[in-house]
Tab-separated table of C-alpha atoms in Angstrom:
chain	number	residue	atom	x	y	z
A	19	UNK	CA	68.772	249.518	233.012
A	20	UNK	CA	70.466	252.757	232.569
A	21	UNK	CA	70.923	254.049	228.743
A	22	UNK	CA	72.786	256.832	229.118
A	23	UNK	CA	74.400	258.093	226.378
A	24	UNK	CA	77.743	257.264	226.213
A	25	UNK	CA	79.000	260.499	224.301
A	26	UNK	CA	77.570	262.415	227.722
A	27	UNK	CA	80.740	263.575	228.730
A	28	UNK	CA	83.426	262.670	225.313
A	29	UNK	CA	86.229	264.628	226.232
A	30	UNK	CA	87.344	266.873	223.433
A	31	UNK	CA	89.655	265.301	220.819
A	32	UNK	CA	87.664	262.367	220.860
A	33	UNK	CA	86.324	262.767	217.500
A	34	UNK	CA	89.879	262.673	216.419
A	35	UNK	CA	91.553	261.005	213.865
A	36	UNK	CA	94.215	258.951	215.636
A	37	UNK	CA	97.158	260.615	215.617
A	38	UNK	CA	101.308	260.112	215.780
A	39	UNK	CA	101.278	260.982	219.828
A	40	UNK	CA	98.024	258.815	219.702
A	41	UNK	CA	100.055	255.872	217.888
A	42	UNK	CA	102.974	256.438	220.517
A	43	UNK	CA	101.070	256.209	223.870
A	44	UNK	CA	99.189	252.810	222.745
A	45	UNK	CA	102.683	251.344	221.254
A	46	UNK	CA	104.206	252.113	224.654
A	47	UNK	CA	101.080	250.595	226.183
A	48	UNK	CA	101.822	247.432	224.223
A	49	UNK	CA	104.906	247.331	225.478
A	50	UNK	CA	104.457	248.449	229.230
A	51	UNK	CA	101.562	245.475	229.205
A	52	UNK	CA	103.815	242.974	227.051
A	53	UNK	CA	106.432	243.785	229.745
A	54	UNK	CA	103.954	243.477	233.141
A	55	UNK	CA	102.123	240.500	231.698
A	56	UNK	CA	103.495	238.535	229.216
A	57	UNK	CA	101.232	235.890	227.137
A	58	UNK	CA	102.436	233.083	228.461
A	59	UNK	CA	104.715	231.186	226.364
A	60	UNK	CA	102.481	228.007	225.439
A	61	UNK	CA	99.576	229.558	225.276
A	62	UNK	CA	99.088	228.768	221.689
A	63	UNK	CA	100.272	225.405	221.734
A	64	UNK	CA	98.329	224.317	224.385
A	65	UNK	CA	95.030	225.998	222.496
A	66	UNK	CA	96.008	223.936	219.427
A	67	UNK	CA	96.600	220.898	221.311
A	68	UNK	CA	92.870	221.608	223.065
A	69	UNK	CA	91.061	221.771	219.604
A	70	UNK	CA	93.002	218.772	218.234
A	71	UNK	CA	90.868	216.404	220.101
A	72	UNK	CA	88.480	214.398	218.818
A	73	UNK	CA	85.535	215.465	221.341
A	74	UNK	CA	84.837	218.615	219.717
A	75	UNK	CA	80.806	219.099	220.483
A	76	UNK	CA	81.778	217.227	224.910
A	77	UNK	CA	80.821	220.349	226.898
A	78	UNK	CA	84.193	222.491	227.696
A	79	UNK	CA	84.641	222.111	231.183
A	80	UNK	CA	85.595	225.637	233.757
A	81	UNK	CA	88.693	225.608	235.565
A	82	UNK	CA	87.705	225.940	239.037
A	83	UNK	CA	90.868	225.857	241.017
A	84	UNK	CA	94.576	224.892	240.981
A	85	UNK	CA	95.869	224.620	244.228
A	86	UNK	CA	99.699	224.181	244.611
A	87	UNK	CA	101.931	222.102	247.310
A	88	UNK	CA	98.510	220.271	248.613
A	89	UNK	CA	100.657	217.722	249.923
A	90	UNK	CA	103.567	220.204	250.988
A	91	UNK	CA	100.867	221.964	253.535
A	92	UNK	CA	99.440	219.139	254.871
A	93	UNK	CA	102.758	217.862	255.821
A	94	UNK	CA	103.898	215.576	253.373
A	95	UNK	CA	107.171	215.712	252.180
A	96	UNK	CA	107.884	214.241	249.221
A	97	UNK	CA	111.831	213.297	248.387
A	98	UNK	CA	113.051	215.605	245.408
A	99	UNK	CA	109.607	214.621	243.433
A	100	UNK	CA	107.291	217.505	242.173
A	101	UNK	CA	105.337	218.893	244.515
A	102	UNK	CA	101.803	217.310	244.298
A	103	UNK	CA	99.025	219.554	242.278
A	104	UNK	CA	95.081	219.729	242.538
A	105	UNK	CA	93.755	221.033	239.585
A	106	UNK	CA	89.636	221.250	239.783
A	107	UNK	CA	87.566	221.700	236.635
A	108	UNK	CA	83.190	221.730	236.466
A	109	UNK	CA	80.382	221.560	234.267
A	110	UNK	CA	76.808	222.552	235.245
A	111	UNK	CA	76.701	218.472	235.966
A	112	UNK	CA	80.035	217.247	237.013
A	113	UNK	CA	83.118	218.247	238.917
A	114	UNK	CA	86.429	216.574	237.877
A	115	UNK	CA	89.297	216.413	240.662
A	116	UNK	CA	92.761	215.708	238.887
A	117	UNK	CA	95.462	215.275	241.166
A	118	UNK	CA	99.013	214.852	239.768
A	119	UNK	CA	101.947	214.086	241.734
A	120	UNK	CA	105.528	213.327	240.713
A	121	UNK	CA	107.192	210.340	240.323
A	122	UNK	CA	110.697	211.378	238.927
A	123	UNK	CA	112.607	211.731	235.934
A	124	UNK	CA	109.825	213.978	234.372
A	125	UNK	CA	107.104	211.349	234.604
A	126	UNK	CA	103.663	211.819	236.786
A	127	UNK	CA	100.940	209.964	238.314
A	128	UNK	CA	97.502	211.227	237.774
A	129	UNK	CA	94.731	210.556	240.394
A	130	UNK	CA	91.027	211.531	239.196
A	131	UNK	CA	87.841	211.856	240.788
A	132	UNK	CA	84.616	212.744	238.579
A	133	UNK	CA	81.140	213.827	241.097
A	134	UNK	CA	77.784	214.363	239.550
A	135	UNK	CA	75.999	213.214	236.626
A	136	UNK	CA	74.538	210.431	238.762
A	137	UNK	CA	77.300	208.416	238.724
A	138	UNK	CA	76.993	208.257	234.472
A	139	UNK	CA	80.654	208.506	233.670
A	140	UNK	CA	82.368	205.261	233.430
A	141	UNK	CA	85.779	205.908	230.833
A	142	UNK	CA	88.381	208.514	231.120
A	143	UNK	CA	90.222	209.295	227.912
A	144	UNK	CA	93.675	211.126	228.839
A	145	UNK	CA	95.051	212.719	225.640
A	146	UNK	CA	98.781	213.477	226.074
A	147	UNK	CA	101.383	214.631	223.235
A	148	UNK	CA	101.211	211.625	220.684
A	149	UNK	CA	99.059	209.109	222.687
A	150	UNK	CA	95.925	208.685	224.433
A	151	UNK	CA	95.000	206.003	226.805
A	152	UNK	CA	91.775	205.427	228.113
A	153	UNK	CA	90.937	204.560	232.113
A	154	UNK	CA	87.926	202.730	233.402
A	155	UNK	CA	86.350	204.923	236.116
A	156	UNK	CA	85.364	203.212	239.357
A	157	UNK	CA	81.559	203.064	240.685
A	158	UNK	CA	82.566	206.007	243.205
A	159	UNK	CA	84.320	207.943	240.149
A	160	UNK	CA	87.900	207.407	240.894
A	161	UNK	CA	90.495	206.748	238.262
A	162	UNK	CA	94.068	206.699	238.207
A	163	UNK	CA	96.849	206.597	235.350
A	164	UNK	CA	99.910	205.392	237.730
A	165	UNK	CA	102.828	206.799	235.172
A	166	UNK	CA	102.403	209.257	232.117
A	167	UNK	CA	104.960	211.660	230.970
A	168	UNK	CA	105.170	215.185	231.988
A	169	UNK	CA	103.706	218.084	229.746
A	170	UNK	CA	99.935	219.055	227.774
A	171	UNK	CA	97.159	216.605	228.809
A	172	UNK	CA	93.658	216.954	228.563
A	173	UNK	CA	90.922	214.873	230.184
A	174	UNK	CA	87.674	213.802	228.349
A	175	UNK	CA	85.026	211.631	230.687
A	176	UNK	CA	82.311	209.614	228.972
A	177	UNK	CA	79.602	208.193	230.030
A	178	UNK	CA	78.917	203.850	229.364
A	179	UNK	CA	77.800	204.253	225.899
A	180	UNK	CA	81.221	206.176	224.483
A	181	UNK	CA	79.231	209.702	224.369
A	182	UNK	CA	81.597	212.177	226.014
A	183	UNK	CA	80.051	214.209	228.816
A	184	UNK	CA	83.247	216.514	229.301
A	185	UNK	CA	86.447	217.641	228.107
A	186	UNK	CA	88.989	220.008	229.211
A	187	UNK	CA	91.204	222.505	228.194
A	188	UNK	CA	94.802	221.789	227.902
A	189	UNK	CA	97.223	221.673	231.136
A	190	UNK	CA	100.540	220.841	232.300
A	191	UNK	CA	101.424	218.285	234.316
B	4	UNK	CA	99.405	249.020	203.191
B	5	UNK	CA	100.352	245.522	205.399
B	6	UNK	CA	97.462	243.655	206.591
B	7	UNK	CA	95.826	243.786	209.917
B	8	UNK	CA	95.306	241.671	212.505
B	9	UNK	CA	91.516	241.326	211.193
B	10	UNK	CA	92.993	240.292	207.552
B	11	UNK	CA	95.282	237.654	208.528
B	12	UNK	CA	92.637	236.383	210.720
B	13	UNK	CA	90.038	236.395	208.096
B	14	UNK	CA	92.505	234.508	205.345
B	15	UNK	CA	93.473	232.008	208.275
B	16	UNK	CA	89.917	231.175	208.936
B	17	UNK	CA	89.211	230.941	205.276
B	18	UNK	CA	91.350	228.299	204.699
B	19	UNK	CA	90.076	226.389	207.799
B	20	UNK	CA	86.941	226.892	206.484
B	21	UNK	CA	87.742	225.084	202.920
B	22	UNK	CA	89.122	222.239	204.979
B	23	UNK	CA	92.766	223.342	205.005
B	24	UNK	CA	93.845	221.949	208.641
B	25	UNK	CA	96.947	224.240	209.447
B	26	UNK	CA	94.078	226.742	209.041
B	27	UNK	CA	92.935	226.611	211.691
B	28	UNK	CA	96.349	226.686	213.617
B	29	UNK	CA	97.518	229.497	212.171
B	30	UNK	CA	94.262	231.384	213.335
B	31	UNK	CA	95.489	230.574	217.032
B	32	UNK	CA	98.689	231.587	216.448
B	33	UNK	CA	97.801	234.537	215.063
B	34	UNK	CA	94.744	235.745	217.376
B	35	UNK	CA	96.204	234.165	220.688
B	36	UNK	CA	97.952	237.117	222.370
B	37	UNK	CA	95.003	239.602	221.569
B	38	UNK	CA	92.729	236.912	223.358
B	39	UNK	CA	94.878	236.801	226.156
B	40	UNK	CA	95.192	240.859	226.770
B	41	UNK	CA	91.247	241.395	226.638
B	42	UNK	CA	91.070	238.041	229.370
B	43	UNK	CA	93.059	239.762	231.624
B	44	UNK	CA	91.925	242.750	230.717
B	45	UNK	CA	88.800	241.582	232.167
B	46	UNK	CA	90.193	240.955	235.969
B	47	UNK	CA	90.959	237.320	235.548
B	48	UNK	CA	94.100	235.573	237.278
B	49	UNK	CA	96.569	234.290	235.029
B	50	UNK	CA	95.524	230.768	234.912
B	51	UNK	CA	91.607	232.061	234.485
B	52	UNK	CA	92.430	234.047	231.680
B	53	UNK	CA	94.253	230.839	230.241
B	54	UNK	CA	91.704	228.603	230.669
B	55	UNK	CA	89.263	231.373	229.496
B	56	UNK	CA	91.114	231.733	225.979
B	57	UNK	CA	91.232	228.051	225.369
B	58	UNK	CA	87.605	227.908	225.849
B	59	UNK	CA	87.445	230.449	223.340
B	60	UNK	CA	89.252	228.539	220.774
B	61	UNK	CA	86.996	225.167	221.715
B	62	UNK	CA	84.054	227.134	221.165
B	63	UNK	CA	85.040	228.196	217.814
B	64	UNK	CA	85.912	225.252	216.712
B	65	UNK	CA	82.535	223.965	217.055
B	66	UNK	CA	80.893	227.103	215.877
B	67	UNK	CA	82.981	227.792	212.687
B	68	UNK	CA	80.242	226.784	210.328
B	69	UNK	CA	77.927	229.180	212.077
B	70	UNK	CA	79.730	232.487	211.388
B	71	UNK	CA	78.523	233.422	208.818
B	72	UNK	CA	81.271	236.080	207.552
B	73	UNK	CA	84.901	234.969	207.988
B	74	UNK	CA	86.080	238.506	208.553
B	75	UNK	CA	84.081	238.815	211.532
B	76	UNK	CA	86.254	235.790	213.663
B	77	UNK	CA	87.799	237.949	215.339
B	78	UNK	CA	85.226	240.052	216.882
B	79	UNK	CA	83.272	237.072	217.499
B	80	UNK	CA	86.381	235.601	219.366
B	81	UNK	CA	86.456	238.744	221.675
B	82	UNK	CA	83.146	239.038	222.265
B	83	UNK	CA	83.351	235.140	223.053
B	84	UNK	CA	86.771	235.918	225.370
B	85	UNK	CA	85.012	238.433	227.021
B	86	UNK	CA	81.371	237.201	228.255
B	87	UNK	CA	83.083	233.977	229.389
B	88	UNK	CA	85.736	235.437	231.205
B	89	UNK	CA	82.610	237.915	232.446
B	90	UNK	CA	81.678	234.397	233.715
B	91	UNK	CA	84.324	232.600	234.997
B	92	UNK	CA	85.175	235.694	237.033
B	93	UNK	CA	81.537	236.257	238.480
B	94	UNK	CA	82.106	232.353	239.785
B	95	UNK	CA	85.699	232.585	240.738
B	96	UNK	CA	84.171	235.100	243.838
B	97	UNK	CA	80.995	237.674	244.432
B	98	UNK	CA	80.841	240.889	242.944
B	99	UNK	CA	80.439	243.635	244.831
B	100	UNK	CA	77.684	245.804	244.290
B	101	UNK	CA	79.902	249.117	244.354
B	102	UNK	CA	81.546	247.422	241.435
B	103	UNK	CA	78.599	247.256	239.351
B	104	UNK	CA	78.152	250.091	236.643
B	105	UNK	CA	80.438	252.219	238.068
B	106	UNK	CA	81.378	253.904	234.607
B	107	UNK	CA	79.198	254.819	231.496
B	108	UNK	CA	75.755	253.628	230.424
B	109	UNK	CA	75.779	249.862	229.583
B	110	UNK	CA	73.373	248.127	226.960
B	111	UNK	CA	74.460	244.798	227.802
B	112	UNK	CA	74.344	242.790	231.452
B	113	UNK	CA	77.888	241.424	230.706
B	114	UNK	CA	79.571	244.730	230.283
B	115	UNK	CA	78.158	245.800	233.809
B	116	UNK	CA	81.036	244.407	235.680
B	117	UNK	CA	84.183	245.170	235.358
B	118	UNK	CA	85.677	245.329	238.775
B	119	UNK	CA	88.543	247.504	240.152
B	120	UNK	CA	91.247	244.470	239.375
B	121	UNK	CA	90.853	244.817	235.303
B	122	UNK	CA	94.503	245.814	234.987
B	123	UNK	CA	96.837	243.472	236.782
B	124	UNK	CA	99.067	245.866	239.612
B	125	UNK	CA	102.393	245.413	239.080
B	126	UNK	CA	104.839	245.320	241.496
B	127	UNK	CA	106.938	248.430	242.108
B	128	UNK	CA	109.856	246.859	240.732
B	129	UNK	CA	107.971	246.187	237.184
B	130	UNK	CA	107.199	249.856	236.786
B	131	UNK	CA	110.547	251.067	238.217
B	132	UNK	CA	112.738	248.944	235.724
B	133	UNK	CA	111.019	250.490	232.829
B	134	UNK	CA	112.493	253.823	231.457
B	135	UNK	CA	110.560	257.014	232.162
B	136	UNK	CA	108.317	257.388	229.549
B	137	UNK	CA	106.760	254.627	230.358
B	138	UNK	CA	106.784	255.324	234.009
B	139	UNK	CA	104.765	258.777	232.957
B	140	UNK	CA	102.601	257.311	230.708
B	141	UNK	CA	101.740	254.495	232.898
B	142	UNK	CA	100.866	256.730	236.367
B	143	UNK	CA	98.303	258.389	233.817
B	144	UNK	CA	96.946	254.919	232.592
B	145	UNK	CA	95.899	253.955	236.059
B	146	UNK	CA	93.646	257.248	236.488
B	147	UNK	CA	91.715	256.064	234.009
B	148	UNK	CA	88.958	254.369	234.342
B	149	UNK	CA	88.811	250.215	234.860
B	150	UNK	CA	86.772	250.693	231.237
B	151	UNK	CA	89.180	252.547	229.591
B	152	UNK	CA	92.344	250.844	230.888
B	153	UNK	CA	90.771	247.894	229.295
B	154	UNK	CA	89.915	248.914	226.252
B	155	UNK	CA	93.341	250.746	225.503
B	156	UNK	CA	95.506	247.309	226.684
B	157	UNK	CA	93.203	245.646	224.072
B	158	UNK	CA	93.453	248.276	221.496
B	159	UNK	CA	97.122	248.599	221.734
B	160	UNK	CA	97.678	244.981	220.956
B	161	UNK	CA	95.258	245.546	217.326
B	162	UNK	CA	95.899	247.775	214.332
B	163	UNK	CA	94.796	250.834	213.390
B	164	UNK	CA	92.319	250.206	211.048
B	165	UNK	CA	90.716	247.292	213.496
B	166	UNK	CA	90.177	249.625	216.332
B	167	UNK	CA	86.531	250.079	216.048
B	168	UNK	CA	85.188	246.818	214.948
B	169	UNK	CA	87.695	245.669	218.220
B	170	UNK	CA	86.364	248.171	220.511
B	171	UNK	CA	82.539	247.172	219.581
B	172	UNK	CA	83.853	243.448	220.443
B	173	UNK	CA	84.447	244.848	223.866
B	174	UNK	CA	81.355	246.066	224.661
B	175	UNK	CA	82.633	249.664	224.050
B	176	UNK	CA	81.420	250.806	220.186
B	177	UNK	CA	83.411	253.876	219.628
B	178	UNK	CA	80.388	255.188	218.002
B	179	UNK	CA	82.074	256.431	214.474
B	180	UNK	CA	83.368	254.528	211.883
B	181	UNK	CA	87.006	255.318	210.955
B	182	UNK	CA	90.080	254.949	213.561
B	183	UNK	CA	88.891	258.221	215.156
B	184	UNK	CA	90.718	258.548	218.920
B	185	UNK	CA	87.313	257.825	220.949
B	186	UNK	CA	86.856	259.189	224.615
B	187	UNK	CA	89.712	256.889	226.522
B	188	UNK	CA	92.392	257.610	224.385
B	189	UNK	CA	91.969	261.292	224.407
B	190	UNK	CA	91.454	261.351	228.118
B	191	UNK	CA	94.759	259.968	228.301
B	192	UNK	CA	95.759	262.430	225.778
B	193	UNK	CA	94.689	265.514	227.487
B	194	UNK	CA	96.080	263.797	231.093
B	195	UNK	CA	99.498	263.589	229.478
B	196	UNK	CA	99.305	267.106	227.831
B	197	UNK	CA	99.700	268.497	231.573
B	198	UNK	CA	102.310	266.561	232.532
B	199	UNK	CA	105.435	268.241	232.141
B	200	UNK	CA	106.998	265.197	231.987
B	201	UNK	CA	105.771	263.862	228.849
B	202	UNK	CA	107.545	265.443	225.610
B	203	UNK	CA	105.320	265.427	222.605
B	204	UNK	CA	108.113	267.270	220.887
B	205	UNK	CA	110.645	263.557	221.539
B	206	UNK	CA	107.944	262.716	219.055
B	207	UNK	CA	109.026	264.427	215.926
B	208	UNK	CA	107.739	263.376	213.089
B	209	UNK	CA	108.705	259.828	213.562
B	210	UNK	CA	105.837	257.073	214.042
């Protein structure tokens, strides 16, 4: 491991106190960056939403993928609903496959599919803005919830005696 | 003198902390956007860097009682932010050797890799709608290195008198105590001092 020091080669002026040109270039950079790549809108609300669950110490499961228009590529054409969506999350132990699809006038069907964990999780709790409902998850992991409203959901899977084995963060569908 | 970023942090978490429940709300609100810049700061895609900062927030939420000094939530949420996005990004594909430790001496395995995407490219059109002096100062920006153009997006979205607890957060200790410029920002500095175009006179005494 290298342990150079890092004041090697400090350009001069670096000692500085910060400046007015200083307080100019990184108030322009704020605003160059806000303009480039805005915080998305819902960021927050979607954070608060995450923490509001009741699953607070359920590992936080990654978001692997989201893959757009599955359905659209492969050929399907579905009649003025939302294009379908695969969103893929994973924990060291389990993968979770969420696969939403449209079903008009702003409400979606969710098909899941948990791998891993030897076969351990048996419930699905799907937390949506001002209800929850829970899903019994088949032997080969598959669950479905055939009409929920569009907007935040998050997922938690637990295993046969309630403990949860996963959550995730907050997402749209 | 108004508060920083750090102090309405700190009084957010507080009241968290004593059991107050918009606390904790008001801390996301708050600290959100500055999580968001140092995600994508850190070469992750839009919905990666989303996904990162939410995990962020989780985390805390389970290690509140742990920290032991309130003031410090916010460099603990950066540091947090940035390993995990470190993470998620070393996962999303392989790093390239060349990308590895490219820039200064590291002390820590998780600042060894940032990659050549830590600031987002924007389109031509994004630059070319913005007035000039942004044009001029951003053409200098992107000489800089992948280190520095991270650390300044981050900075510029804190306060003054946060800069160096901030920068530390990042991996990048400015090595002084006190809002001193540190070696990015006067790079930039000196860049923009040969550049004709840039008018440190427009300045004035305004600021």
């Amino acid at each position: 491991m290298t342990t150079q020091d890092p004041r090697h080669d400090e350009p001069s002026g670096a000692g500085d106190p910060l400046d007015t040109g200083d307080r100019r270039v990184l108030a322009d950079l704020a605003r160059i960056h806000g303009h480039l790549d805005p915080v998305p809108a819902d960021l927050a609300a979607r954070a608060r939403f995450a923490v509001a669950m009741a699953e607070v110490e359920a590992e936080v499961a990654r978001l692997v993928s989201t893959d757009h228009g599955a359905g659209a590529r492969a050929g399907v054409r579905s009649s003025g609903a939302a294009t379908a969506r695969t969103i893929t999350f994973s924990t060291d132990d389990h993968t979770l496959t969420l696969m939403i699809g449209g079903s008009g006038h702003g409400r979606r069907r969710l098909d899941g599919w948990i791998a891993g964990g030897a076969g351990s999780a048996a419930l699905v709790g799907l937390r949506m803005v001002g209800s929850t409902v829970d899903v019994e998850v088949s032997d080969e992991g598959r669950f479905g919830v055939d009409d929920m409203p569009a907007g935040m959901a998050q997922v938690s899977v637990h295993d046969a005696d309630g403990g949860a084995l996963l959550v995730t963060p907050t997402f749209l569908v | 003198m108004s508060a920083t970023l750090t102090d309405r942090a700190e009084v957010c978490f507080r009241r968290h902390l004593a059991g107050d429940r918009s606390g904790f709300d008001d801390l996301v609100e708050v600290v959100t956007p500055l999580l968001w810049h140092v995600a994508r700061s850190q070469g992750l895609d839009r919905q990666l860097a989303e996904d990162v900062v939410q995990r962020g927030w989780l985390a805390l939420v389970r290690k509140a009682e742990s920290i032991n000094e309130p003031r410090a939530v916010v460099s603990w949420l950066v540091t947090t932010v940035r390993r995990d996005a470190w993470r998620a990004r070393r996962r999303d594909r392989p790093v390239r050797g060349d990308d590895l430790g490219a820039t200064i001496g590291q002390v820590d395995p998780a600042d060894t890799d940032w990659v050549a995407t830590a600031t987002p490219t924007p389109g031509p059109d994004a630059v070319a709608e913005m007035d000039e002096e942004a044009r001029v100062l951003w053409a200098h920006v992107q000489e800089l290195s992948e280190r520095c153009q991270a650390l300044l997006r981050v900075i510029a979205f804190s306060d003054r008198p946060d800069y160096a607890t901030i920068s530390e957060a990042l991996g990048m200790p400015v090595g002084s105590i006190g809002p001193t410029r540190g070696r990015c920002l006067a790079k930039l500095r000196a860049a923009l001092e040969h550049d004709d175009q840039w008018d440190f006179e427009l300045l004035g005494g305004a600021g």
